[in-house]
CSV table of C-alpha atoms and ligand atoms in Angstrom, one decimal:
chain,number,residue,atom,x,y,z
A,1315,MET,CA,10.9,4.5,29.5
A,1316,THR,CA,9.7,2.5,26.1
A,1317,GLU,CA,9.9,-1.1,26.6
A,1318,CYS,CA,9.2,-1.8,22.7
A,1319,VAL,CA,12.6,-3.6,21.9
A,1320,PHE,CA,12.8,-2.2,18.5
A,1321,CYS,CA,12.0,1.0,19.7
A,1322,LYS,CA,15.2,0.8,22.0
A,1323,ILE,CA,17.4,-0.3,18.9
A,1324,GLY,CA,15.8,2.8,17.0
A,1325,LYS,CA,16.7,4.6,19.6
A,1326,GLY,CA,20.5,3.4,19.7
A,1327,GLU,CA,19.6,1.9,23.4
A,1328,ILE,CA,20.1,-1.5,22.2
A,1329,THR,CA,23.1,-2.2,19.3
A,1330,PRO,CA,22.0,-4.8,17.3
A,1331,LYS,CA,24.2,-5.9,14.0
A,1332,LYS,CA,23.9,-3.0,12.3
A,1333,ILE,CA,23.3,-3.3,8.1
A,1334,TYR,CA,21.6,0.0,7.3
A,1335,GLU,CA,20.4,3.2,9.0
A,1336,ASP,CA,19.1,6.9,7.6
A,1337,GLN,CA,17.0,9.1,9.7
A,1338,ASN,CA,13.9,7.0,9.8
A,1339,ILE,CA,15.1,3.2,9.4
A,1340,ILE,CA,17.0,0.6,10.5
A,1341,ALA,CA,17.7,-2.7,9.1
A,1342,PHE,CA,20.1,-5.5,11.5
A,1343,LEU,CA,20.6,-9.0,11.6
A,1344,ASP,CA,17.7,-11.3,13.1
A,1345,ILE,CA,19.1,-13.0,16.7
A,1346,PHE,CA,17.2,-16.0,15.8
A,1347,PRO,CA,17.4,-16.1,12.0
A,1348,ALA,CA,15.5,-18.6,10.1
A,1349,ALA,CA,18.4,-18.4,7.7
A,1350,LYS,CA,22.0,-16.7,7.6
A,1351,GLY,CA,21.7,-13.2,7.0
A,1352,HIS,CA,18.0,-13.3,7.9
A,1353,SER,CA,17.6,-9.4,8.2
A,1354,LEU,CA,14.7,-7.4,9.8
A,1355,VAL,CA,14.1,-3.6,8.4
A,1356,ILE,CA,12.1,-1.2,11.0
A,1357,PRO,CA,11.1,2.3,11.1
A,1358,LYS,CA,12.1,3.8,13.9
A,1359,LYS,CA,9.2,5.6,14.9
A,1360,HIS,CA,6.7,2.7,16.8
A,1361,TYR,CA,3.8,1.9,14.7
A,1362,ALA,CA,2.6,-1.6,15.7
A,1363,THR,CA,1.2,-3.0,12.5
A,1364,LEU,CA,1.3,-2.4,8.9
A,1365,LEU,CA,-1.8,-0.8,9.0
A,1366,ASP,CA,-0.7,2.1,11.6
A,1367,ILE,CA,2.4,3.5,9.6
A,1368,PRO,CA,1.5,6.0,6.9
A,1369,GLU,CA,1.5,6.0,4.1
A,1370,MET,CA,4.6,8.4,2.9
A,1371,GLU,CA,6.6,6.4,5.7
A,1372,LEU,CA,5.6,3.1,4.4
A,1373,LYS,CA,6.7,3.8,0.8
A,1374,GLU,CA,10.3,4.9,2.0
A,1375,LEU,CA,10.3,1.9,4.3
A,1376,ILE,CA,9.4,-0.5,1.3
A,1377,GLN,CA,12.1,1.1,-0.8
A,1378,ILE,CA,14.8,0.2,2.1
A,1379,VAL,CA,13.4,-3.5,1.8
A,1380,GLN,CA,14.0,-4.0,-1.5
A,1381,LYS,CA,17.9,-2.2,-1.2
A,1382,VAL,CA,18.3,-4.7,1.7
A,1383,GLY,CA,16.9,-7.5,-0.1
A,1384,ALA,CA,19.4,-6.8,-2.9
A,1385,ALA,CA,22.0,-6.7,-0.6
A,1386,VAL,CA,21.3,-9.9,1.3
A,1387,MET,CA,20.9,-11.6,-1.6
A,1388,LYS,CA,24.5,-10.7,-2.7
A,1389,ALA,CA,26.0,-11.2,0.5
A,1390,THR,CA,24.5,-14.7,1.1
A,1391,GLN,CA,24.2,-15.6,-2.8
A,1392,ALA,CA,21.2,-17.0,-2.0
A,1393,ASP,CA,18.9,-18.4,-4.8
A,1394,GLY,CA,15.9,-16.4,-3.4
A,1395,PHE,CA,14.5,-15.0,-0.6
A,1396,ASN,CA,11.2,-14.1,1.2
A,1397,VAL,CA,10.0,-11.0,2.3
A,1398,LEU,CA,7.5,-11.5,5.7
A,1399,GLN,CA,5.6,-8.9,7.7
A,1400,ASN,CA,3.5,-10.3,10.8
A,1401,ASN,CA,0.8,-8.6,12.1
A,1402,LYS,CA,-0.4,-8.9,15.6
A,1403,GLU,CA,-0.1,-12.0,17.9
A,1404,ALA,CA,-2.5,-14.6,15.4
A,1405,ALA,CA,0.0,-14.0,12.6
A,1406,GLY,CA,2.9,-14.9,14.6
A,1407,GLN,CA,4.1,-11.5,15.0
A,1408,ALA,CA,6.2,-11.3,18.6
A,1409,VAL,CA,7.7,-7.9,18.7
A,1410,PRO,CA,4.7,-5.7,18.5
A,1411,HIS,CA,6.6,-2.9,16.4
A,1412,LEU,CA,6.4,-3.0,12.4
A,1413,HIS,CA,9.1,-5.0,10.8
A,1414,PHE,CA,9.8,-6.5,7.5
A,1415,HIS,CA,11.7,-9.7,7.8
A,1416,ILE,CA,14.2,-10.4,4.7
A,1417,ILE,CA,14.7,-14.1,4.5
A,1418,PRO,CA,17.4,-15.9,2.0
A,1419,ARG,CA,16.5,-18.9,0.5
A,1420,PHE,CA,18.5,-21.9,-1.2
A,1421,LYS,CA,17.1,-24.6,-3.5
A,1422,ASP,CA,16.2,-27.4,-1.6
A,1423,ASP,CA,17.3,-25.4,1.9
A,1424,GLY,CA,13.6,-27.2,3.4
A,1425,LEU,CA,12.8,-24.4,5.7
A,1426,LYS,CA,8.6,-24.3,5.8
A,1427,LEU,CA,6.8,-21.1,5.2
A,1428,ALA,CA,3.9,-23.3,3.3
A,1429,LEU,CA,0.9,-21.5,2.3
A,1430,GLY,CA,-2.3,-23.3,1.7
A,1431,SER,CA,-2.4,-26.6,-0.3
A,1432,LYS,CA,-6.0,-26.9,-0.8
A,1433,GLN,CA,-7.6,-25.4,-3.9
A,1434,SER,CA,-10.6,-23.4,-2.7
A,1435,GLU,CA,-14.3,-24.2,-3.9
A,1436,GLU,CA,-15.5,-21.1,-6.7
A,1437,LYS,CA,-18.5,-20.0,-4.3
A,1438,GLU,CA,-16.0,-19.6,-1.5
A,1439,LEU,CA,-14.1,-17.6,-3.9
A,1440,VAL,CA,-16.6,-15.4,-5.3
A,1441,HIS,CA,-18.1,-14.9,-1.9
A,1442,TRP,CA,-14.6,-13.4,-0.2
A,1443,GLU,CA,-13.9,-11.7,-3.8
A,1444,SER,CA,-17.4,-9.3,-3.0
A,1445,LEU,CA,-17.0,-9.2,0.6
A,1446,ILE,CA,-13.0,-7.7,0.6
A,1447,LYS,CA,-13.9,-5.6,-2.2
A,1448,GLU,CA,-16.8,-3.9,-0.4
A,1449,HIS,CA,-13.8,-2.7,2.4
A,1450,ILE,CA,-11.5,-1.6,-0.3
B,703,AMP,P1,8.1,-11.7,14.8
B,703,AMP,O1,7.5,-12.8,14.7
B,703,AMP,O2,7.4,-11.2,13.2
B,703,AMP,O3,7.4,-10.1,15.1
B,703,AMP,O4,9.3,-11.4,14.6
B,703,AMP,C1,10.0,-10.8,15.4
B,703,AMP,C2,11.6,-11.0,15.3
B,703,AMP,O5,12.6,-10.5,15.8
B,703,AMP,C3,12.3,-12.4,15.5
B,703,AMP,O6,12.7,-12.9,14.9
B,703,AMP,C4,13.3,-12.4,16.7
B,703,AMP,O7,14.3,-13.5,16.4
B,703,AMP,C5,13.6,-11.0,16.4
B,703,AMP,N1,14.2,-10.4,17.2
B,703,AMP,C6,13.9,-10.1,18.5
B,703,AMP,N2,14.9,-9.1,19.1
B,703,AMP,C7,16.1,-9.0,18.3
B,703,AMP,C8,16.7,-8.3,18.8
B,703,AMP,N3,17.2,-7.4,20.0
B,703,AMP,N4,17.8,-8.2,18.1
B,703,AMP,C9,17.3,-8.8,16.8
B,703,AMP,N5,16.5,-9.7,16.3
B,703,AMP,C10,15.3,-9.6,17.4
B,704,ZN,ZN1,8.6,0.2,19.4
C-alpha cells in the first residue's frame, strides 16, 4: 500500500475535484489554494521530481499544463497565471510526487511569489555561466 497522496489520487483511492484526466495524467483543484481556481497537474505514475520523469512523459505532461492553464485563465477570467513547480523540500516541495501548480493571477492581487531583487555582479554571473554550462 502506498502512502503517497498523489499516487492515491492517480489510482482513484482519493477523489479530488478533478478537472482533467487521461490515461497518464490528472489535473485537480488544490485544497489549499493560493488563488481561486489554483490547480495541480500530475502524472499518475510516481516520479519524485522533475529530474525523475522520462522525457516523453514530460512532454505529454507539459502539454496538459498548457491546456489546463488556458482553461483556468478562461474560467477564472484571470489577468495572468504562474506555473510553479517545486523540487525537493529545500525548494518548498511538500508532496514528493511531481506536480505543476497553475495559479491564476489578478492585477494587484498582492500574492507574493517574489524572485531576487538585487542585481548580480558580473563576475558572479560569469562564474555560474561557465560552471552550469559544464553540466549541461
Ligand atoms: P508543493 O508544496 O509544491 O509540494 O505543493 C503541494 C500542494 O498539494 C499544496 O498546495 C497542497 O495544498 C496540495 N495538496 C496536498 N494534498 C492534496 C489533496 N489531497 N488534494 C488537493 N491538493 C492537495
Ligand atoms: Zn506518488
